[in-house]
Short mmCIF file of C-alpha atoms in Angstrom, two decimals:
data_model
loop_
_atom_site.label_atom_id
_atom_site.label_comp_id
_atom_site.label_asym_id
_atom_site.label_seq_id
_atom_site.Cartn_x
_atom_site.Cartn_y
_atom_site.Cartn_z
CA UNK A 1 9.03 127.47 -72.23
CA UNK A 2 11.20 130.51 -70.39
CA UNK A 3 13.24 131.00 -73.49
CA UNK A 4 9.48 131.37 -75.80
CA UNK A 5 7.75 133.32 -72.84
CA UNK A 6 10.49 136.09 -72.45
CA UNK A 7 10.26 135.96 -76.43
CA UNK A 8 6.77 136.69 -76.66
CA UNK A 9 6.65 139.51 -73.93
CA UNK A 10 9.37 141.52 -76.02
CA UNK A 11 6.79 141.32 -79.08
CA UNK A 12 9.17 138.55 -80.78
CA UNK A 13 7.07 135.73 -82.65
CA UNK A 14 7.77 131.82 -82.17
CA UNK A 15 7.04 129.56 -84.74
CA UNK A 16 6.78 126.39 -83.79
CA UNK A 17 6.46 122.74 -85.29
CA UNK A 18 4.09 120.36 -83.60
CA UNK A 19 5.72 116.95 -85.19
CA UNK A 20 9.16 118.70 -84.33
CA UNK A 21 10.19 117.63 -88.16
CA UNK A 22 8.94 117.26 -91.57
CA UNK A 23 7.20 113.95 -91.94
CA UNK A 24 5.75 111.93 -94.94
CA UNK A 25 2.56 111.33 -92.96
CA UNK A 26 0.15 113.80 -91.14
CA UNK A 27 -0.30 112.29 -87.51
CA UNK A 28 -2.21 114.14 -85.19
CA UNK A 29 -1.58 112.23 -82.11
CA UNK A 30 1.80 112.90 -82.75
CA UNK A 31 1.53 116.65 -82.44
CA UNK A 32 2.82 118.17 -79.19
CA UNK A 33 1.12 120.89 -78.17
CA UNK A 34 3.55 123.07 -76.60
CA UNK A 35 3.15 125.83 -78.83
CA UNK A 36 -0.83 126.23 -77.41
CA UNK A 37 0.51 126.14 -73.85
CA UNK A 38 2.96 128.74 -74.79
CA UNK A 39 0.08 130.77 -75.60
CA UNK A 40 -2.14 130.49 -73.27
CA UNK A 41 0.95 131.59 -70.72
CA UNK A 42 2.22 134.22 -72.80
CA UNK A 43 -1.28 135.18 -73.27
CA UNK A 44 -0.93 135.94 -77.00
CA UNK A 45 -3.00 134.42 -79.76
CA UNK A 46 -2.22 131.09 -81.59
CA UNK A 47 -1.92 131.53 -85.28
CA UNK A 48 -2.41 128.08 -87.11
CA UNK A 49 -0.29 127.49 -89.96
CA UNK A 50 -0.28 124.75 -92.39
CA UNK A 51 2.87 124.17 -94.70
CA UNK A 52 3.26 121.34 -97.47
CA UNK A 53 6.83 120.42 -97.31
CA UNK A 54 6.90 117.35 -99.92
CA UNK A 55 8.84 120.07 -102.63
CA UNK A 56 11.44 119.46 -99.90
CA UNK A 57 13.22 116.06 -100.33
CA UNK A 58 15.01 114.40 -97.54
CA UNK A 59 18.77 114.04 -98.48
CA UNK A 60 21.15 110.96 -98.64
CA UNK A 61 22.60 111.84 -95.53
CA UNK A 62 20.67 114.17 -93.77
CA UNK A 63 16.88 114.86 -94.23
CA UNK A 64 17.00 118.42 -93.30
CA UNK A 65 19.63 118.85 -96.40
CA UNK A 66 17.41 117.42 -99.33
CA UNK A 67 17.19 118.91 -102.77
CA UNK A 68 13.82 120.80 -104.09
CA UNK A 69 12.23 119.45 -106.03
CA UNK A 70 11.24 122.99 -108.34
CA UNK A 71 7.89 120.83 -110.05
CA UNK A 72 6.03 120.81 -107.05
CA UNK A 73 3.91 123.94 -105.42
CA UNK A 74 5.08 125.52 -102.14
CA UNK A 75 1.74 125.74 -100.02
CA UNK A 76 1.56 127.47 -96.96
CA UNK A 77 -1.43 128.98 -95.14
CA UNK A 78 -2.07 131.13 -91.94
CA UNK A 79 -5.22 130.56 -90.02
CA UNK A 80 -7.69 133.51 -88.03
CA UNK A 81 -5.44 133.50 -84.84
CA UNK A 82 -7.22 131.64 -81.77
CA UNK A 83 -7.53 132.74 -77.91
CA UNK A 84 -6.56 130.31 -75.58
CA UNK A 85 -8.69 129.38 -72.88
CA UNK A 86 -9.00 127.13 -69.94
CA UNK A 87 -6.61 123.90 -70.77
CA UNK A 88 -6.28 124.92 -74.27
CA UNK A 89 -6.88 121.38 -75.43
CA UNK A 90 -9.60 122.48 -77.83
CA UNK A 91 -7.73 124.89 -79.31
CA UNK A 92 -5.11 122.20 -79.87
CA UNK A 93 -7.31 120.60 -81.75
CA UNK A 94 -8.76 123.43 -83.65
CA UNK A 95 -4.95 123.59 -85.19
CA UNK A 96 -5.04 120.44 -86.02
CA UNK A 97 -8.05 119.93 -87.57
CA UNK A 98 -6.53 123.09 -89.42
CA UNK A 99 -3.72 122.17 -90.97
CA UNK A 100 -5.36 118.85 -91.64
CA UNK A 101 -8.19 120.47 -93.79
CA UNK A 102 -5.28 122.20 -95.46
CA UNK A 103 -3.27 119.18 -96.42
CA UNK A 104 -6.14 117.47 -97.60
CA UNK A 105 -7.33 119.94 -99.42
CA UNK A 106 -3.82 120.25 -101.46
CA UNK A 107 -2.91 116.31 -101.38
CA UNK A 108 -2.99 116.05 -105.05
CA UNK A 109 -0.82 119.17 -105.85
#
């Protein structure tokens, strides 16, 4: 939280991962949501993102070291960035229900 807060007040930008790594399944009460506290401390807008990692295959030994698989489409999509208010619980869940619009939306891609 120090590390991201001094980050944000020198104008750097965080991305951050809600699941903390690429999983097969979307699972929203999984999702941490650090990166909306972050904001709402920082006082900087939260930009929802939603990325479809499947062209990324997990590896024999490691799954951050997986081949690509070329066939399938990279999708990736930035949301209308959000002010955080109050607990920022339902912005949490306006991220969520983002990216989960967004993976629908491409699930047969």
């Amino acid at each position: 939280m120090e590390q991201g807060l001094e980050r944000l007040k020198k104008g750097i930008s965080i991305v951050m991962f809600p699941q903390s790594t690429r999983r097969v399944k979307f699972v929203p009460a999984e999702f941490h949501s650090l990166g909306t506290k972050l904001a709402l401390h920082a006082a900087v807008p939260l930009i929802p993102v939603a990325i479809k990692t499947d062209f990324w295959e997990h590896g024999r030994y490691s799954k951050y070291l997986g081949p690509i698989n070329r066939k399938k489409t990279v999708r990736i999509a930035f949301g209308e960035p959000i002010e955080v208010k109050g607990s920022g619980k339902e912005e949490h869940l306006q991220v969520i229900r983002f990216i989960d619009s967004h993976l629908t939306r491409w699930q047969d891609d």
